[in-house]
Amino acid sequence: MNPYDAASSLYEALLAEAEQWAGDDTEDQQALDAIDQAPTPHDKVELLRNSSLVPSHLTSAIADALLALDPATYSPSPTPTTPQTPMTGPELHRVRDAQITVVNASPEDNTPSDVYEFQVHGVSVLIRRRAQWDTAANVPYVHIEDQNDEPGLLLVEVNNSGEREHPRPGPHGGTA
C-alpha cells in the first residue's frame, strides 16, 4: 500500500469513528457537517482534532501520522518553491489521483536538472536530464515503472512512433 492510500484509509477510519461516537444532539451533527464541508483535508483533520467526537490523544496521533504519510494533502499550507528558495527535501504535490514528487538537481550524481516523479494508475514515471550519455550532453531521461504485481501489459509510445508492448511479469516471473 502506498503512503497516499494508507493516509486515506487512516483518515476514513478516524472519520468513521467520529460518526459512530457522534450523538443525536445538534452540536455533534453540526461538527460532522462542518467537517464534511471543510475545504481541505487539513481543515477536516483540524476540525476533528478540535471536536469532542473522538478522544483528543487518538485524533492527535492520527493527525501526526496523516501528515507524515501524505504531507502534500494534510499539511496546513503547501509551500511553493521559488527559484530563490532551494528545496531541502522532496516537494510533494497532489493533483486528483496523481502524486508528483520533485527533488533538487544533483550535479554530483549526474543529474543537472530537478527530478520529477509522477505516480498515478499504478504507474511511476520519472523524468530528469542526464549530464552525459555517450557523446551527448544534458539529455532527457525517462524511466517508467508499472507498479502492479499482477501479470499484464504496459503500452508505451515515444515521439509518436507507435505503441510498444512491454509485458509485465507476474510475481513468479511469468508474463501475461
Short mmCIF file of N, CA, C and O in Angstrom, two decimals, residues 10-89:
data_model
loop_
_atom_site.label_atom_id
_atom_site.label_comp_id
_atom_site.label_asym_id
_atom_site.label_seq_id
_atom_site.Cartn_x
_atom_site.Cartn_y
_atom_site.Cartn_z
N LEU A 10 -6.51 5.75 6.81
CA LEU A 10 -6.42 6.20 8.20
C LEU A 10 -7.40 7.33 8.46
O LEU A 10 -8.09 7.34 9.49
N TYR A 11 -7.49 8.29 7.54
CA TYR A 11 -8.44 9.40 7.70
C TYR A 11 -9.88 8.86 7.71
O TYR A 11 -10.69 9.26 8.54
N GLU A 12 -10.19 7.96 6.78
CA GLU A 12 -11.55 7.39 6.72
C GLU A 12 -11.90 6.66 8.02
O GLU A 12 -13.03 6.74 8.49
N ALA A 13 -10.93 5.96 8.61
CA ALA A 13 -11.17 5.27 9.88
C ALA A 13 -11.45 6.28 11.00
O ALA A 13 -12.34 6.07 11.83
N LEU A 14 -10.70 7.37 11.03
CA LEU A 14 -10.91 8.41 12.03
C LEU A 14 -12.30 9.03 11.88
O LEU A 14 -13.02 9.22 12.85
N LEU A 15 -12.68 9.32 10.64
CA LEU A 15 -14.00 9.91 10.40
C LEU A 15 -15.11 8.93 10.76
O LEU A 15 -16.11 9.33 11.37
N ALA A 16 -14.94 7.66 10.43
CA ALA A 16 -15.95 6.66 10.79
C ALA A 16 -16.11 6.54 12.30
O ALA A 16 -17.22 6.42 12.82
N GLU A 17 -14.99 6.63 13.00
CA GLU A 17 -15.03 6.58 14.47
C GLU A 17 -15.78 7.80 15.01
O GLU A 17 -16.61 7.68 15.92
N ALA A 18 -15.52 8.97 14.44
CA ALA A 18 -16.22 10.19 14.87
C ALA A 18 -17.72 10.07 14.61
O ALA A 18 -18.54 10.44 15.46
N GLU A 19 -18.08 9.54 13.45
CA GLU A 19 -19.50 9.38 13.13
C GLU A 19 -20.18 8.39 14.06
O GLU A 19 -21.33 8.56 14.44
N GLN A 20 -19.45 7.33 14.43
CA GLN A 20 -20.01 6.33 15.33
C GLN A 20 -20.24 6.91 16.73
O GLN A 20 -21.23 6.62 17.37
N TRP A 21 -19.32 7.75 17.20
CA TRP A 21 -19.42 8.30 18.53
C TRP A 21 -20.30 9.53 18.61
O TRP A 21 -20.66 9.98 19.69
N ALA A 22 -20.65 10.10 17.45
CA ALA A 22 -21.50 11.30 17.45
C ALA A 22 -22.88 10.96 18.00
O ALA A 22 -23.47 9.95 17.66
N GLY A 23 -23.35 11.82 18.84
CA GLY A 23 -24.69 11.65 19.37
C GLY A 23 -25.71 12.28 18.44
O GLY A 23 -25.39 12.81 17.37
N ASP A 24 -26.95 12.22 18.84
CA ASP A 24 -28.03 12.81 18.03
C ASP A 24 -28.20 14.29 18.31
O ASP A 24 -29.03 14.93 17.68
N ASP A 25 -27.41 14.82 19.24
CA ASP A 25 -27.60 16.23 19.57
C ASP A 25 -27.10 17.14 18.45
O ASP A 25 -26.29 16.76 17.60
N THR A 26 -27.57 18.35 18.46
CA THR A 26 -27.29 19.32 17.41
C THR A 26 -25.81 19.64 17.31
O THR A 26 -25.27 19.76 16.20
N GLU A 27 -25.12 19.75 18.43
CA GLU A 27 -23.71 20.12 18.42
C GLU A 27 -22.86 19.09 17.67
O GLU A 27 -22.02 19.45 16.85
N ASP A 28 -23.08 17.80 17.93
CA ASP A 28 -22.32 16.76 17.23
C ASP A 28 -22.63 16.76 15.74
O ASP A 28 -21.73 16.61 14.91
N GLN A 29 -23.89 16.92 15.39
CA GLN A 29 -24.27 16.93 13.97
C GLN A 29 -23.68 18.15 13.25
O GLN A 29 -23.25 18.06 12.10
N GLN A 30 -23.65 19.30 13.93
CA GLN A 30 -23.03 20.48 13.34
C GLN A 30 -21.54 20.27 13.12
O GLN A 30 -20.98 20.70 12.11
N ALA A 31 -20.90 19.62 14.08
CA ALA A 31 -19.46 19.34 13.94
C ALA A 31 -19.21 18.43 12.74
O ALA A 31 -18.30 18.67 11.94
N LEU A 32 -20.03 17.37 12.58
CA LEU A 32 -19.88 16.48 11.43
C LEU A 32 -20.14 17.20 10.11
O LEU A 32 -19.43 16.99 9.12
N ASP A 33 -21.15 18.08 10.09
CA ASP A 33 -21.45 18.86 8.88
C ASP A 33 -20.28 19.78 8.53
O ASP A 33 -19.91 19.91 7.36
N ALA A 34 -19.71 20.42 9.54
CA ALA A 34 -18.58 21.33 9.31
C ALA A 34 -17.37 20.55 8.76
O ALA A 34 -16.69 21.02 7.84
N ILE A 35 -17.13 19.36 9.29
CA ILE A 35 -16.03 18.52 8.80
C ILE A 35 -16.28 18.15 7.35
O ILE A 35 -15.38 18.25 6.50
N ASP A 36 -17.51 17.76 7.04
CA ASP A 36 -17.85 17.37 5.68
C ASP A 36 -17.67 18.52 4.69
O ASP A 36 -17.27 18.32 3.55
N GLN A 37 -17.94 19.74 5.12
CA GLN A 37 -17.90 20.90 4.23
C GLN A 37 -16.56 21.64 4.27
O GLN A 37 -16.37 22.60 3.53
N ALA A 38 -15.62 21.19 5.07
CA ALA A 38 -14.31 21.86 5.15
C ALA A 38 -13.62 21.81 3.79
O ALA A 38 -13.70 20.80 3.08
N PRO A 39 -12.94 22.90 3.42
CA PRO A 39 -12.38 22.98 2.06
C PRO A 39 -11.16 22.10 1.80
O PRO A 39 -10.93 21.71 0.66
N THR A 40 -10.37 21.77 2.82
CA THR A 40 -9.16 20.97 2.58
C THR A 40 -9.11 19.80 3.56
O THR A 40 -9.70 19.86 4.64
N PRO A 41 -8.37 18.74 3.20
CA PRO A 41 -8.20 17.63 4.14
C PRO A 41 -7.58 18.08 5.46
O PRO A 41 -7.97 17.60 6.52
N HIS A 42 -6.64 19.03 5.40
CA HIS A 42 -6.04 19.55 6.64
C HIS A 42 -7.11 20.17 7.53
O HIS A 42 -7.14 19.95 8.75
N ASP A 43 -8.00 20.97 6.93
CA ASP A 43 -9.08 21.61 7.69
C ASP A 43 -10.00 20.57 8.31
O ASP A 43 -10.45 20.72 9.45
N LYS A 44 -10.29 19.50 7.59
CA LYS A 44 -11.14 18.43 8.11
C LYS A 44 -10.51 17.79 9.35
O LYS A 44 -11.17 17.59 10.36
N VAL A 45 -9.21 17.51 9.24
CA VAL A 45 -8.50 16.90 10.38
C VAL A 45 -8.45 17.85 11.56
O VAL A 45 -8.65 17.44 12.71
N GLU A 46 -8.23 19.14 11.31
CA GLU A 46 -8.19 20.11 12.41
C GLU A 46 -9.55 20.22 13.09
O GLU A 46 -9.63 20.33 14.31
N LEU A 47 -10.64 20.18 12.32
CA LEU A 47 -11.97 20.21 12.92
C LEU A 47 -12.21 18.97 13.77
O LEU A 47 -12.79 19.05 14.85
N LEU A 48 -11.76 17.82 13.28
CA LEU A 48 -11.87 16.59 14.07
C LEU A 48 -11.04 16.70 15.34
O LEU A 48 -11.48 16.31 16.42
N ARG A 49 -9.84 17.26 15.22
CA ARG A 49 -8.94 17.40 16.37
C ARG A 49 -9.56 18.30 17.44
O ARG A 49 -9.39 18.07 18.63
N ASN A 50 -10.27 19.34 17.01
CA ASN A 50 -10.84 20.30 17.96
C ASN A 50 -12.26 19.95 18.39
O ASN A 50 -12.86 20.69 19.16
N SER A 51 -12.78 18.84 17.92
CA SER A 51 -14.12 18.43 18.33
C SER A 51 -14.02 17.47 19.51
O SER A 51 -12.93 17.05 19.89
N SER A 52 -15.15 17.13 20.05
CA SER A 52 -15.18 16.15 21.14
C SER A 52 -15.70 14.80 20.63
O SER A 52 -16.11 13.96 21.41
N LEU A 53 -15.64 14.60 19.31
CA LEU A 53 -16.18 13.38 18.71
C LEU A 53 -15.28 12.17 18.91
O LEU A 53 -15.76 11.04 18.94
N VAL A 54 -13.99 12.38 19.01
CA VAL A 54 -13.02 11.30 19.17
C VAL A 54 -12.04 11.75 20.25
O VAL A 54 -11.72 12.94 20.33
N PRO A 55 -11.54 10.85 21.09
CA PRO A 55 -10.57 11.26 22.12
C PRO A 55 -9.40 12.03 21.50
O PRO A 55 -8.87 11.65 20.47
N SER A 56 -9.02 13.12 22.16
CA SER A 56 -8.02 14.03 21.59
C SER A 56 -6.68 13.36 21.36
O SER A 56 -6.01 13.65 20.37
N HIS A 57 -6.26 12.44 22.24
CA HIS A 57 -4.96 11.79 22.04
C HIS A 57 -4.98 10.92 20.78
O HIS A 57 -3.99 10.84 20.06
N LEU A 58 -6.11 10.30 20.48
CA LEU A 58 -6.23 9.48 19.28
C LEU A 58 -6.23 10.36 18.03
O LEU A 58 -5.52 10.10 17.07
N THR A 59 -7.00 11.43 18.06
CA THR A 59 -7.06 12.34 16.91
C THR A 59 -5.69 12.96 16.65
O THR A 59 -5.26 13.06 15.50
N SER A 60 -4.99 13.37 17.69
CA SER A 60 -3.67 13.98 17.52
C SER A 60 -2.68 12.98 16.92
O SER A 60 -1.90 13.33 16.02
N ALA A 61 -2.70 11.76 17.41
CA ALA A 61 -1.78 10.74 16.88
C ALA A 61 -2.08 10.45 15.41
O ALA A 61 -1.16 10.35 14.59
N ILE A 62 -3.35 10.36 15.06
CA ILE A 62 -3.71 10.10 13.67
C ILE A 62 -3.37 11.31 12.80
O ILE A 62 -2.87 11.16 11.68
N ALA A 63 -3.61 12.52 13.28
CA ALA A 63 -3.27 13.72 12.51
C ALA A 63 -1.77 13.77 12.24
O ALA A 63 -1.35 14.10 11.12
N ASP A 64 -0.95 13.42 13.22
CA ASP A 64 0.50 13.39 13.01
C ASP A 64 0.89 12.32 11.98
O ASP A 64 1.75 12.55 11.13
N ALA A 65 0.23 11.17 12.05
CA ALA A 65 0.52 10.10 11.09
C ALA A 65 0.09 10.51 9.67
O ALA A 65 0.80 10.23 8.70
N LEU A 66 -1.05 11.17 9.55
CA LEU A 66 -1.51 11.63 8.23
C LEU A 66 -0.51 12.60 7.62
O LEU A 66 -0.17 12.50 6.43
N LEU A 67 -0.01 13.51 8.42
CA LEU A 67 0.96 14.49 7.94
C LEU A 67 2.26 13.80 7.51
O LEU A 67 2.86 14.15 6.49
N ALA A 68 2.68 12.78 8.26
CA ALA A 68 3.90 12.06 7.92
C ALA A 68 3.72 11.22 6.65
O ALA A 68 4.62 11.15 5.80
N LEU A 69 2.56 10.59 6.50
CA LEU A 69 2.31 9.73 5.34
C LEU A 69 2.07 10.52 4.06
O LEU A 69 2.49 10.12 2.98
N ASP A 70 1.35 11.63 4.17
CA ASP A 70 0.94 12.37 2.98
C ASP A 70 0.99 13.87 3.24
O ASP A 70 -0.04 14.53 3.35
N PRO A 71 2.19 14.44 3.33
CA PRO A 71 2.30 15.87 3.64
C PRO A 71 1.69 16.76 2.57
O PRO A 71 1.21 17.86 2.88
N ALA A 72 1.66 16.33 1.32
CA ALA A 72 1.09 17.16 0.25
C ALA A 72 -0.40 17.38 0.47
O ALA A 72 -0.93 18.43 0.13
N THR A 73 -1.09 16.42 1.06
CA THR A 73 -2.53 16.53 1.27
C THR A 73 -2.87 17.10 2.64
O THR A 73 -3.79 17.90 2.76
N TYR A 74 -2.14 16.71 3.67
CA TYR A 74 -2.54 17.05 5.04
C TYR A 74 -1.74 18.17 5.69
O TYR A 74 -1.93 18.47 6.85
N SER A 75 -0.83 18.83 4.96
CA SER A 75 -0.09 19.93 5.56
C SER A 75 -0.99 21.16 5.64
O SER A 75 -1.92 21.31 4.85
N PRO A 76 -0.71 22.06 6.59
CA PRO A 76 -1.56 23.24 6.76
C PRO A 76 -1.60 24.12 5.51
O PRO A 76 -2.64 24.61 5.15
N SER A 77 -0.47 24.30 4.87
CA SER A 77 -0.46 25.09 3.63
C SER A 77 0.75 24.67 2.82
O SER A 77 1.86 24.63 3.34
N PRO A 78 0.52 24.32 1.57
CA PRO A 78 1.66 23.94 0.75
C PRO A 78 2.58 25.14 0.58
O PRO A 78 2.12 26.26 0.45
N THR A 79 3.86 24.90 0.63
CA THR A 79 4.82 25.98 0.47
C THR A 79 5.43 25.88 -0.91
O THR A 79 6.24 25.00 -1.17
N PRO A 80 5.01 26.77 -1.81
CA PRO A 80 5.57 26.70 -3.16
C PRO A 80 7.06 27.04 -3.13
O PRO A 80 7.51 27.84 -2.32
N THR A 81 7.78 26.41 -4.03
CA THR A 81 9.21 26.65 -4.11
C THR A 81 9.47 27.63 -5.24
O THR A 81 8.98 27.48 -6.34
N THR A 82 10.24 28.66 -4.94
CA THR A 82 10.60 29.64 -5.95
C THR A 82 12.07 29.44 -6.29
O THR A 82 12.81 28.85 -5.51
N PRO A 83 12.53 29.94 -7.42
CA PRO A 83 13.94 29.76 -7.75
C PRO A 83 14.88 30.31 -6.69
O PRO A 83 15.98 29.83 -6.54
N GLN A 84 14.46 31.31 -5.92
CA GLN A 84 15.33 31.86 -4.88
C GLN A 84 15.34 31.00 -3.63
O GLN A 84 16.15 31.20 -2.75
N THR A 85 14.42 30.06 -3.51
CA THR A 85 14.31 29.24 -2.32
C THR A 85 14.68 27.80 -2.65
O THR A 85 13.87 27.08 -3.21
N PRO A 86 15.90 27.36 -2.36
CA PRO A 86 16.26 25.98 -2.68
C PRO A 86 15.49 25.01 -1.79
O PRO A 86 15.24 25.27 -0.62
N MET A 87 15.09 23.88 -2.38
CA MET A 87 14.39 22.86 -1.62
C MET A 87 15.39 22.10 -0.76
O MET A 87 16.51 21.83 -1.20
N THR A 88 14.98 21.73 0.43
CA THR A 88 15.85 20.95 1.28
C THR A 88 15.52 19.47 1.19
O THR A 88 16.31 18.64 1.57
N GLY A 89 14.38 19.13 0.69
CA GLY A 89 13.97 17.74 0.54
C GLY A 89 12.96 17.64 -0.57
O GLY A 89 12.67 18.62 -1.25
#
